[in-house]
XYZ file of C-alpha atoms in Angstrom:
757
model
C 263.277 175.258 -51.222
C 265.230 172.104 -50.751
C 264.645 169.007 -48.726
C 266.858 166.229 -47.560
C 266.237 163.888 -44.697
C 267.460 160.467 -43.692
C 265.077 157.618 -44.524
C 264.032 154.728 -42.353
C 263.263 151.492 -44.206
C 259.940 150.126 -43.069
C 259.664 147.202 -45.478
C 262.101 144.244 -45.692
C 265.226 145.229 -47.604
C 266.665 143.349 -50.584
C 268.816 141.271 -48.274
C 266.228 140.432 -45.689
C 266.865 143.016 -43.028
C 263.948 144.952 -41.649
C 263.485 148.262 -40.015
C 265.667 148.714 -36.980
C 264.890 150.133 -33.606
C 262.205 152.809 -33.366
C 263.864 154.465 -30.380
C 264.198 158.204 -30.620
C 266.947 160.318 -29.293
C 266.038 163.259 -27.078
C 267.667 166.418 -28.294
C 266.913 170.009 -27.445
C 267.472 173.346 -29.159
C 267.955 171.714 -32.562
C 267.560 173.663 -35.759
C 267.229 171.340 -38.763
C 266.421 172.902 -42.114
C 266.490 171.737 -45.689
C 268.986 173.448 -47.970
C 269.797 173.058 -51.653
C 272.269 170.298 -52.277
C 271.760 168.090 -49.257
C 271.649 168.008 -45.489
C 272.604 170.943 -43.372
C 274.818 170.707 -40.342
C 272.960 170.405 -37.069
C 273.755 171.981 -33.776
C 272.459 169.238 -31.467
C 273.718 167.565 -28.302
C 275.975 164.512 -28.639
C 274.260 161.167 -28.759
C 276.207 158.138 -27.668
C 274.657 155.219 -29.533
C 272.719 155.079 -32.795
C 271.473 151.781 -34.236
C 271.982 151.645 -38.009
C 272.490 149.285 -40.937
C 275.476 149.386 -43.292
C 275.390 147.705 -46.667
C 277.855 147.049 -49.475
C 277.221 145.486 -52.898
C 277.886 141.750 -52.814
C 277.902 141.465 -49.005
C 275.356 140.917 -46.275
C 274.439 144.092 -44.393
C 275.923 144.770 -40.989
C 273.668 145.899 -38.145
C 275.801 147.974 -35.810
C 275.500 150.315 -32.854
C 277.328 153.473 -33.926
C 279.191 155.124 -31.062
C 279.071 158.826 -31.842
C 282.009 159.460 -29.513
C 284.246 157.162 -31.502
C 286.236 158.702 -34.385
C 284.650 158.055 -37.783
C 287.877 156.472 -39.028
C 287.673 153.897 -36.228
C 284.061 153.103 -37.103
C 284.958 152.591 -40.774
C 287.870 150.340 -39.785
C 285.528 148.139 -37.728
C 283.087 147.927 -40.663
C 285.924 147.023 -43.061
C 287.203 144.360 -40.613
C 283.708 142.878 -40.564
C 283.952 142.277 -44.290
C 287.692 141.578 -44.299
C 288.450 144.619 -46.411
C 292.020 146.002 -46.382
C 292.832 149.719 -46.453
C 289.961 151.254 -44.462
C 291.346 154.706 -45.257
C 290.128 154.194 -48.840
C 286.495 153.876 -47.717
C 283.782 156.169 -46.470
C 280.154 155.971 -45.427
C 277.288 157.625 -47.230
C 273.523 157.476 -47.099
C 272.142 154.589 -49.139
C 268.920 156.312 -50.195
C 267.776 159.742 -51.318
C 270.538 162.339 -51.507
C 273.553 160.076 -51.049
C 275.619 162.460 -48.920
C 278.985 161.405 -47.519
C 279.147 161.036 -43.756
C 281.739 163.330 -42.181
C 282.648 164.355 -38.660
C 280.697 167.557 -39.149
C 277.414 165.937 -40.212
C 277.508 162.546 -38.466
C 275.153 163.744 -35.766
C 272.377 163.780 -38.367
C 272.377 159.964 -38.371
C 269.210 158.626 -36.757
C 268.165 155.297 -35.451
C 267.168 153.073 -38.374
C 269.287 154.876 -40.976
C 270.748 152.795 -43.785
C 274.279 153.679 -44.820
C 276.530 152.306 -47.513
C 280.261 151.630 -47.488
C 281.743 153.227 -50.579
C 284.921 154.793 -51.915
C 286.310 157.613 -49.840
C 285.602 160.993 -51.474
C 289.321 161.624 -51.820
C 289.892 158.292 -53.591
C 286.794 158.823 -55.746
C 287.995 162.306 -56.675
C 291.460 160.943 -57.516
C 290.034 158.132 -59.672
C 287.758 160.487 -61.589
C 290.590 163.011 -61.976
C 292.695 160.314 -63.619
C 289.765 158.937 -65.621
C 289.056 162.358 -67.096
C 292.633 162.493 -68.394
C 292.483 158.971 -69.879
C 293.439 158.498 -73.515
C 290.318 156.372 -73.955
C 287.373 158.553 -74.966
C 284.889 156.069 -73.468
C 286.638 156.200 -70.077
C 286.703 160.000 -70.215
C 282.993 160.149 -71.034
C 282.041 157.731 -68.235
C 284.235 159.574 -65.722
C 282.742 162.962 -66.595
C 279.228 161.550 -66.484
C 279.881 160.156 -63.003
C 281.501 163.448 -61.989
C 278.342 165.348 -62.972
C 276.390 163.043 -60.664
C 278.655 162.952 -57.584
C 279.585 166.672 -57.698
C 276.307 167.482 -55.924
C 278.012 166.311 -52.705
C 279.982 169.109 -51.057
C 282.545 166.748 -49.477
C 283.425 165.254 -52.848
C 283.417 168.732 -54.435
C 285.980 169.942 -51.903
C 288.245 166.968 -52.619
C 287.957 167.343 -56.383
C 288.522 171.102 -56.312
C 291.527 170.675 -53.973
C 293.162 168.703 -56.788
C 292.381 171.573 -59.186
C 289.860 169.316 -60.864
C 287.710 172.302 -61.794
C 290.664 173.761 -63.709
C 290.916 170.504 -65.604
C 287.280 170.901 -66.633
C 287.977 174.484 -67.641
C 290.856 173.303 -69.834
C 288.645 170.672 -71.535
C 286.140 173.391 -72.382
C 288.780 175.832 -73.586
C 290.508 173.244 -75.787
C 287.154 171.997 -77.201
C 288.640 168.855 -78.670
C 285.970 166.551 -77.258
C 282.715 165.149 -78.571
C 279.491 167.059 -77.743
C 278.389 164.460 -75.154
C 281.683 164.789 -73.253
C 281.433 168.603 -73.364
C 277.881 168.372 -71.989
C 279.003 166.193 -69.047
C 281.962 168.534 -68.471
C 279.795 171.637 -68.304
C 277.212 169.911 -66.085
C 279.898 168.744 -63.653
C 281.480 172.191 -63.642
C 278.097 173.776 -62.894
C 277.479 171.441 -59.946
C 280.976 172.092 -58.512
C 280.607 175.870 -58.763
C 277.158 175.707 -57.223
C 278.737 174.922 -53.799
C 280.419 178.343 -53.678
C 283.869 176.825 -52.906
C 285.422 178.644 -55.875
C 284.354 182.136 -56.870
C 282.961 182.739 -60.313
C 285.189 185.823 -60.413
C 288.269 183.566 -60.731
C 287.302 182.283 -64.182
C 289.501 183.250 -67.092
C 288.307 185.460 -69.931
C 289.178 182.617 -72.351
C 286.702 180.297 -70.555
C 283.998 182.963 -70.531
C 284.503 183.609 -74.248
C 284.277 179.873 -74.936
C 281.009 179.505 -72.992
C 279.641 182.576 -74.782
C 280.693 181.075 -78.118
C 278.547 178.000 -77.363
C 275.568 180.313 -76.894
C 276.429 182.431 -79.939
C 276.914 179.426 -82.252
C 274.161 178.938 -84.803
C 274.796 175.186 -84.962
C 275.459 173.618 -81.574
C 274.261 170.681 -79.485
C 271.124 171.725 -77.596
C 272.331 170.224 -74.288
C 275.560 172.232 -74.468
C 273.681 175.464 -75.142
C 271.253 174.815 -72.306
C 273.985 174.316 -69.701
C 276.024 177.193 -71.142
C 273.065 179.553 -70.740
C 272.704 178.460 -67.094
C 276.432 179.017 -66.456
C 276.274 182.497 -67.936
C 273.221 183.297 -65.819
C 275.219 182.436 -62.674
C 278.184 184.486 -63.869
C 275.992 187.535 -64.424
C 274.466 187.281 -60.956
C 277.884 186.936 -59.286
C 279.249 190.435 -59.865
C 279.342 193.547 -62.011
C 282.714 192.689 -63.622
C 281.386 189.350 -64.889
C 278.207 191.111 -66.014
C 280.256 193.386 -68.237
C 282.235 190.460 -69.709
C 279.141 188.389 -70.442
C 277.348 191.406 -71.890
C 280.349 192.046 -74.119
C 280.778 188.445 -75.291
C 277.186 187.300 -75.751
C 275.611 188.428 -78.982
C 272.231 189.843 -77.957
C 270.703 189.062 -81.341
C 271.699 185.432 -80.918
C 270.371 185.365 -77.352
C 267.010 186.594 -78.606
C 267.056 183.975 -81.367
C 267.134 181.299 -78.625
C 263.685 182.544 -77.611
C 262.410 181.487 -81.024
C 263.444 177.819 -80.829
C 261.032 174.967 -80.276
C 263.123 173.595 -77.387
C 261.294 174.988 -74.351
C 264.235 174.392 -71.992
C 266.604 176.459 -74.115
C 263.892 179.082 -74.522
C 263.454 179.270 -70.745
C 267.210 179.384 -70.006
C 267.681 182.130 -72.595
C 264.909 184.101 -70.916
C 266.548 183.498 -67.523
C 269.880 184.902 -68.781
C 268.172 187.900 -70.296
C 266.363 188.662 -67.014
C 269.625 188.227 -65.074
C 271.257 190.793 -67.351
C 268.364 193.236 -66.856
C 268.285 192.829 -63.087
C 272.066 193.023 -62.573
C 272.671 195.957 -64.961
C 273.226 199.464 -63.721
C 270.874 202.248 -64.748
C 272.803 203.129 -67.917
C 273.275 199.510 -69.031
C 269.642 198.695 -68.269
C 268.462 201.662 -70.320
C 270.672 200.486 -73.199
C 269.184 197.009 -72.972
C 265.642 198.409 -72.926
C 266.345 200.439 -76.073
C 267.780 197.347 -77.801
C 264.863 195.111 -76.767
C 262.361 197.742 -77.896
C 264.129 197.986 -81.248
C 263.910 194.193 -81.651
C 260.225 194.128 -80.588
C 260.902 191.546 -77.886
C 257.597 192.050 -76.161
C 255.675 191.678 -79.386
C 257.505 188.420 -80.132
C 256.771 187.135 -76.638
C 253.128 188.118 -77.084
C 252.758 186.237 -80.381
C 255.054 183.231 -79.895
C 255.102 182.470 -76.158
C 251.887 183.764 -74.616
C 249.801 182.735 -77.626
C 251.749 179.577 -78.449
C 250.039 176.199 -78.569
C 251.951 175.056 -75.460
C 250.948 176.487 -72.111
C 253.374 178.840 -70.378
C 255.413 176.877 -67.789
C 256.025 178.023 -64.230
C 259.617 179.082 -64.914
C 258.726 181.028 -68.025
C 255.768 182.652 -66.213
C 258.191 183.842 -63.558
C 260.536 185.382 -66.108
C 257.643 187.073 -67.910
C 256.606 188.505 -64.563
C 260.175 189.680 -63.912
C 260.368 191.358 -67.365
C 257.057 193.093 -66.699
C 258.179 194.178 -63.211
C 261.617 195.456 -64.290
C 260.141 197.304 -67.255
C 257.373 198.949 -65.232
C 259.854 199.900 -62.512
C 261.588 201.989 -65.155
C 258.843 204.519 -64.396
C 259.649 204.612 -60.665
C 261.939 207.640 -60.906
C 259.166 209.740 -62.462
C 256.654 208.396 -59.947
C 258.801 209.515 -56.999
C 259.773 212.911 -58.433
C 257.566 215.909 -57.553
C 256.942 218.724 -59.997
C 259.574 221.486 -59.934
C 257.864 224.838 -60.244
C 261.087 226.362 -61.593
C 261.437 223.786 -64.379
C 260.450 225.507 -67.588
C 259.685 222.273 -69.457
C 257.281 221.016 -66.795
C 255.539 224.399 -66.638
C 255.103 224.380 -70.390
C 253.488 220.923 -70.235
C 251.061 222.190 -67.608
C 250.091 225.153 -69.754
C 249.813 222.953 -72.853
C 247.087 220.985 -71.008
C 245.167 224.215 -70.495
C 245.694 225.426 -74.038
C 244.636 222.098 -75.547
C 241.367 222.169 -73.621
C 240.295 225.770 -74.157
C 240.342 227.988 -77.214
C 241.619 231.235 -75.751
C 242.279 234.590 -77.290
C 245.859 235.663 -77.752
C 247.293 235.994 -74.278
C 250.056 238.330 -75.410
C 247.569 241.171 -75.747
C 246.359 240.735 -72.166
C 247.738 242.426 -69.113
C 249.605 240.289 -66.621
C 246.757 240.479 -64.118
C 244.161 239.563 -66.756
C 246.340 236.713 -67.994
C 246.791 235.291 -64.476
C 243.055 235.552 -63.800
C 242.244 233.740 -67.073
C 244.797 230.994 -66.393
C 243.486 230.459 -62.858
C 239.912 230.186 -64.136
C 240.871 227.650 -66.810
C 243.033 225.568 -64.430
C 240.036 225.449 -62.106
C 237.878 224.116 -64.941
C 240.615 221.519 -65.569
C 240.063 220.259 -62.035
C 243.180 221.518 -60.252
C 242.664 222.214 -56.569
C 245.308 225.005 -56.526
C 244.139 226.828 -59.613
C 246.476 229.823 -59.086
C 249.496 227.492 -58.818
C 248.506 224.068 -60.247
C 252.030 222.720 -59.785
C 251.250 222.303 -56.069
C 248.788 219.508 -56.949
C 251.709 217.510 -58.400
C 254.002 217.718 -55.382
C 252.501 214.529 -53.975
C 254.669 211.455 -54.555
C 253.668 208.952 -55.722
C 252.437 209.606 -58.427
C 254.609 212.689 -58.883
C 255.508 213.601 -62.453
C 253.953 210.364 -63.689
C 250.518 211.990 -63.317
C 251.669 214.893 -65.504
C 253.006 212.409 -68.076
C 249.734 210.488 -68.277
C 247.613 213.664 -68.585
C 249.920 215.020 -71.307
C 249.840 211.659 -73.169
C 246.031 211.587 -73.082
C 245.765 215.155 -74.305
C 248.170 214.646 -77.195
C 247.209 211.061 -78.149
C 243.425 211.447 -77.891
C 242.771 215.220 -78.203
C 239.080 214.827 -79.044
C 238.381 212.630 -76.021
C 240.409 215.020 -73.834
C 238.550 218.108 -74.966
C 235.181 216.323 -74.631
C 236.010 215.267 -71.066
C 237.018 218.780 -69.956
C 234.302 220.743 -71.774
C 231.547 218.311 -70.725
C 232.427 218.712 -67.048
C 233.076 222.428 -67.161
C 229.476 222.912 -68.378
C 227.995 221.050 -65.405
C 227.138 222.436 -62.023
C 230.187 222.880 -59.861
C 229.213 220.163 -57.438
C 228.512 217.607 -60.195
C 231.578 218.177 -62.361
C 234.222 215.473 -62.470
C 237.576 217.214 -61.846
C 239.948 216.037 -64.590
C 243.256 216.885 -62.894
C 242.333 215.599 -59.452
C 240.873 212.427 -60.968
C 243.909 211.931 -63.189
C 246.357 212.213 -60.276
C 244.386 209.713 -58.187
C 243.848 207.342 -61.148
C 247.587 207.368 -61.906
C 248.268 206.414 -58.302
C 245.740 203.582 -58.473
C 247.318 202.217 -61.656
C 250.799 202.404 -60.063
C 249.512 200.355 -57.121
C 247.737 197.785 -59.299
C 250.778 197.378 -61.598
C 253.111 197.412 -58.570
C 255.430 200.051 -59.936
C 258.342 200.517 -57.584
C 258.124 197.053 -56.028
C 261.127 194.754 -56.711
C 260.219 191.504 -58.442
C 259.571 188.604 -56.107
C 261.664 185.420 -56.303
C 258.517 183.310 -56.613
C 256.173 185.728 -58.434
C 254.519 184.640 -61.668
C 251.493 186.959 -61.915
C 252.101 188.709 -65.227
C 249.566 190.588 -67.363
C 249.381 189.374 -71.005
C 248.207 192.864 -71.970
C 251.634 194.223 -70.978
C 253.268 192.423 -73.890
C 250.801 193.867 -76.408
C 251.511 197.539 -75.573
C 254.621 199.679 -75.706
C 253.269 202.161 -73.167
C 250.924 200.165 -70.994
C 250.488 202.645 -68.158
C 249.631 205.541 -70.449
C 247.259 203.483 -72.596
C 245.498 202.068 -69.549
C 245.171 205.586 -68.206
C 243.545 206.797 -71.427
C 240.936 204.038 -71.236
C 240.351 204.340 -67.494
C 240.032 208.151 -67.337
C 237.171 207.927 -69.782
C 235.764 205.031 -67.748
C 235.987 207.236 -64.668
C 233.947 209.970 -66.317
C 231.360 207.377 -67.382
C 231.166 205.902 -63.873
C 230.906 209.374 -62.355
C 227.798 210.064 -64.452
C 226.318 206.633 -63.670
C 226.709 207.283 -59.947
C 225.408 210.853 -60.307
C 228.334 211.760 -58.139
C 229.176 215.074 -56.525
C 232.510 216.305 -55.209
C 231.777 214.678 -51.873
C 231.531 211.286 -53.619
C 235.006 211.517 -55.158
C 236.548 208.768 -52.969
C 233.562 206.445 -53.536
C 233.882 206.840 -57.318
C 237.598 206.097 -57.187
C 236.918 202.926 -55.149
C 234.458 201.763 -57.819
C 236.917 202.539 -60.625
C 239.688 200.656 -58.802
C 237.357 197.674 -58.498
C 236.443 197.855 -62.186
C 240.106 197.897 -63.223
C 241.154 195.136 -60.773
C 238.308 192.797 -61.736
C 238.967 193.289 -65.437
C 242.746 192.747 -65.196
C 242.164 189.627 -63.104
C 240.455 188.076 -66.147
C 243.819 188.379 -67.989
C 242.733 190.291 -71.100
C 245.237 189.803 -73.897
C 244.792 193.122 -75.681
C 243.935 196.724 -74.902
C 240.789 196.532 -76.995
C 239.588 193.503 -75.038
C 240.380 195.301 -71.767
C 238.468 198.343 -72.938
C 235.404 196.316 -73.862
C 235.378 194.352 -70.629
C 235.955 197.280 -68.299
C 233.252 199.386 -69.962
C 230.800 196.468 -69.758
C 231.498 196.327 -66.036
C 229.452 199.447 -65.283
C 228.356 200.721 -61.895
C 225.156 198.675 -61.863
C 227.147 195.524 -62.607
C 229.533 196.340 -59.770
C 226.558 196.721 -57.432
C 225.179 193.350 -58.586
C 228.538 191.668 -58.018
C 228.847 193.232 -54.586
C 225.299 192.156 -53.740
C 225.973 188.620 -54.919
C 229.163 188.415 -52.907
C 227.411 189.865 -49.904
C 224.687 187.244 -50.166
C 227.333 184.545 -50.276
C 229.085 185.982 -47.257
C 226.091 186.914 -45.158
C 223.131 184.832 -44.031
C 219.983 185.564 -42.143
C 220.801 186.472 -38.564
C 217.603 185.076 -37.090
C 218.375 183.033 -33.931
C 216.772 179.823 -35.332
C 218.992 180.052 -38.412
C 222.069 180.702 -36.278
C 221.183 177.701 -34.123
C 220.764 175.565 -37.239
C 224.172 176.758 -38.437
C 225.800 175.656 -35.203
C 224.223 172.221 -35.497
C 225.448 171.873 -39.095
C 228.992 173.042 -38.423
C 230.453 169.823 -36.966
C 229.285 167.749 -39.957
C 230.606 170.280 -42.481
C 233.905 170.701 -40.633
C 234.368 166.933 -40.821
C 233.733 167.143 -44.567
C 236.442 169.812 -44.923
C 238.839 167.717 -42.802
C 238.379 164.753 -45.096
C 238.893 166.931 -48.148
C 242.149 168.303 -46.668
C 243.435 164.816 -45.934
C 242.480 163.616 -49.428
C 244.348 166.620 -50.854
C 247.450 165.728 -48.829
C 247.181 162.148 -50.111
C 247.205 163.502 -53.671
C 250.330 165.474 -52.859
C 251.779 168.778 -54.054
C 254.794 169.864 -56.048
C 257.073 172.321 -54.256
C 259.902 174.359 -55.692
C 263.366 174.662 -54.153
C 264.405 178.212 -53.426
C 267.999 179.398 -52.997
C 269.135 182.849 -51.887
C 271.748 182.847 -54.648
C 269.658 182.028 -57.645
C 266.268 180.767 -58.637
C 266.410 176.992 -58.763
C 264.595 174.837 -61.280
C 264.634 171.770 -59.021
C 261.414 170.407 -57.602
C 260.336 168.104 -54.815
C 257.048 166.383 -54.115
C 255.301 165.652 -50.819
C 252.231 163.489 -50.188
C 250.468 161.675 -47.365
C 250.132 157.910 -47.403
C 246.571 156.534 -47.904
C 246.460 155.325 -44.300
C 247.347 158.825 -43.090
C 250.331 157.541 -41.097
C 253.396 158.615 -43.125
C 254.462 161.707 -45.086
C 256.445 160.723 -48.195
C 258.608 163.209 -50.089
C 261.568 163.435 -52.426
C 263.080 165.157 -55.450
C 261.280 164.830 -58.802
C 261.690 166.022 -62.376
C 259.644 168.944 -63.699
C 257.668 166.773 -66.104
C 256.459 164.522 -63.245
C 252.768 165.009 -62.545
C 251.926 162.779 -59.566
C 254.804 160.502 -58.572
C 253.996 157.162 -56.968
C 254.671 156.841 -53.253
C 257.284 154.171 -53.993
C 259.292 156.766 -55.943
C 259.410 159.166 -52.975
C 262.265 157.779 -50.901
C 262.074 160.175 -47.954
C 259.454 159.651 -45.239
C 258.355 161.006 -41.874
C 255.925 159.078 -39.634
C 252.965 161.275 -38.700
C 253.306 160.086 -35.118
C 256.701 161.807 -34.974
C 255.354 165.223 -36.033
C 255.348 167.518 -33.015
C 254.413 170.928 -34.311
C 253.409 173.171 -37.185
C 255.070 176.564 -37.660
C 254.104 179.334 -40.084
C 255.561 182.623 -41.269
C 258.419 184.181 -39.379
C 258.493 181.345 -36.852
C 259.789 178.898 -39.513
C 263.477 177.898 -39.234
C 264.221 178.659 -42.905
C 262.670 182.133 -42.530
C 264.797 182.846 -39.426
C 267.951 181.710 -41.222
C 267.253 184.041 -44.176
C 266.013 186.922 -42.075
C 265.925 190.091 -44.125
C 266.142 188.238 -47.447
C 262.577 186.913 -47.511
C 259.934 188.857 -49.420
C 256.545 189.405 -47.794
C 255.032 187.079 -50.380
C 257.350 184.163 -49.563
C 257.033 184.911 -45.815
C 253.244 184.544 -46.027
C 253.581 181.222 -47.892
C 256.173 179.633 -45.569
C 255.412 176.832 -43.144
C 257.342 174.063 -41.390
C 256.694 170.880 -39.454
C 258.887 169.899 -36.543
C 259.294 166.274 -35.663
C 261.306 163.798 -33.601
C 261.124 165.660 -30.289
C 261.194 168.968 -32.196
C 264.761 168.439 -33.298
C 264.152 168.443 -37.032
C 262.044 170.541 -39.363
C 260.755 170.022 -42.880
C 260.380 173.423 -44.484
C 257.958 174.449 -47.201
C 257.268 177.519 -49.354
C 253.888 177.021 -51.012
C 253.383 178.165 -54.611
C 250.057 179.805 -53.781
C 247.919 180.864 -50.848
C 245.508 178.053 -51.651
C 248.224 175.386 -51.325
C 249.415 177.047 -48.103
C 245.893 176.830 -46.605
C 245.312 173.240 -47.770
C 248.575 171.981 -46.285
C 248.458 173.890 -42.993
C 244.849 172.765 -42.497
C 245.668 169.140 -43.390
C 248.701 169.059 -41.077
C 246.570 170.585 -38.298
C 244.052 167.772 -38.755
C 246.836 165.188 -38.527
C 248.034 166.817 -35.301
C 244.522 166.841 -33.858
C 244.282 170.612 -33.933
C 241.625 172.996 -35.211
C 241.908 174.259 -38.771
C 242.441 178.022 -38.860
C 243.091 179.105 -42.453
C 241.081 181.757 -44.277
C 240.285 179.201 -46.960
C 238.721 176.894 -44.381
C 236.599 179.717 -43.022
C 235.534 180.731 -46.534
C 234.673 177.170 -47.524
C 232.781 176.580 -44.269
C 230.682 179.713 -44.918
C 229.971 178.609 -48.495
C 228.919 175.118 -47.365
C 226.818 176.532 -44.515
C 225.165 178.980 -46.930
C 224.334 176.218 -49.401
C 223.033 173.896 -46.691
C 220.956 176.623 -45.075
C 219.409 177.569 -48.403
C 218.509 173.948 -49.098
C 216.982 173.521 -45.659
C 214.979 176.736 -46.009
C 213.675 176.180 -49.554
C 210.174 175.414 -48.253
C 210.236 178.616 -46.203
C 210.842 180.942 -49.134
C 209.198 184.343 -48.519
C 208.111 183.144 -45.099
C 209.412 185.405 -42.311
C 211.375 183.517 -39.681
C 210.600 184.761 -36.150
C 213.375 185.626 -33.765
C 211.983 183.263 -31.172
C 209.802 180.175 -31.163
C 206.048 180.754 -30.762
C 204.841 180.414 -27.157
C 203.588 177.036 -26.007
C 199.811 177.242 -25.422
C 198.349 176.607 -21.990
C 197.332 173.001 -21.293
C 193.618 172.182 -21.806
C 191.219 171.965 -18.827
C 190.917 168.179 -19.246
C 192.386 165.415 -21.342
C 189.235 163.454 -22.054
C 189.941 163.648 -25.756
C 193.087 161.542 -25.353
C 193.046 157.825 -26.112
C 194.287 155.558 -23.357
C 196.491 152.928 -24.909
C 197.030 151.192 -21.591
C 193.548 149.689 -21.731
C 193.085 146.802 -24.102
C 190.147 146.970 -26.436
C 187.176 144.925 -25.388
């Protein structure tokens, strides 16, 4: 997600001018959204006059009324005349604060009352000067020019001017020649990256020489860290741009060297190397992806990640967590084809696996000496003991997809890997009464499906997902190993519940809960998972359910309900204050682009007086930036509405591209007569609830998030329990006791109206 909005100066500026007119323009049907790289173009009605300030270094600011009907060149000429500057064609206007975007005819309607602009070099002149400076014979001039280029290339207007002069080809030549100092090469690559990020020039147009040179920077054993970091990012973009570039990058980059970048101390290089590796895996075709998987397995990548990243002294960053999640997702999705493929009754190999399950469980006499009818009868009887519903044709049980052939794979793995446990499971249940036996095959098929759902096999990785399982990186065959542990757990739970065939679904619900609760604790090894999940027996599950039920439910006696209603306003006010305090602390949001995952961040927080929202771009290391460092601002009084989900402008613009996860975390605020919107994608459901509740409070609306309801119930439960401590074990009547009849006389009352004698 990206943000960019014009700022209104509310405090006196450095040259004594103060905030200008607070008048607001009335526009309708405006769609304003925040995109990576700066302001978007707005489709809004023309506005005649906008009151703004224009500043220039060394001169007093000009306060002007900008006529939006007047050509921009005429406006610039008037400004230049005010300062007696010749050659107005060499100047342009740009925003003075925040993202210093050039003002053009296409985006001038974004200018609001109170905006502060700056008179600066025209983008064409700036591009020309930098183009010449880059070719200077003075190394210092070249370095300064390239450093400035890396900064100003974020503006699309400048980028168009520079690229129109084939400036990007000049940068390519500098890289290909490689005659410059490392610092100059770093600035060159950074500027090139920013220029290409606008999509003006296709990545496909790059020469093979340039690609080889960038790859050589990555492959080099001794190279400046900054150069390698930017080179890895450039290669990541190349890979994501098309299959032809994927093949070139895959051919040029030495995979062993790429993996070695994961072993460096520099966390940024480590993260960028992981990003490139994930881009290669996600972009590859089936054959290439399989080849990469084989290579990574041979190099024990997951084991290295497990030892040196997950268990490193430094905590796993958000970016790295995302790429670990992607690796887990892409690897597990490798099983999707088996999961969606039903058993083929005519496939000899699959039939042999089925019969090997039967033969491994039962010691049978030589079947060759039996008649066909006797053999079929014996097989049907043994398949029934194995727990197949269609004992005469067990393949029918495996036609259901998912889990398809994956269920056959897991059963076969269990039988071959843990033959004693397999035989014990089958023989133990075949000796029970029919109604109390735990059907191995039926349970295995359902358990495999549950594991597929928990591990999200078949779901594409989310752009913002970061929920990885550390246990994945400790096992080569996670699904099969989890199955082997959980099928024995299922048998144990079945006995604890004293279940019958009618209780099959209930048992599977308990087993799913046992697995989910255990995985949520992030066990780091299979042994740890096994210990935890077995400790979470059926009685423990019942206790947890009971505890949660007690937290969720309270006595329904009318007096208690009436007390709850009286307590609600006070507790709701407490939650409102907490939400506002949380907004004052602020939250870090990540910018999301449809083309690639961005590593840029922005921060938003509410002012202590609850009157202004401050926001702006920040660096990743920033924890809680001061309000003074957040240049963008929106007065709360200007906020007109709060939108969530599919109603958000940025969701509508990317319709079809949003995942359900990002859709559920999206929200926007509209402001300034509903012309503009500030768009958010929260990093978690908790942040989404906190911000939507806080913004609702600012707008004078009721809070409606599930977090608010949950917290209100928790607070009510605590308060009710405290109030009723003295009534422990005392039954509370549904209604108040009846008022007794009045006495026959009131002679016993003391008359205070008479003074004592």
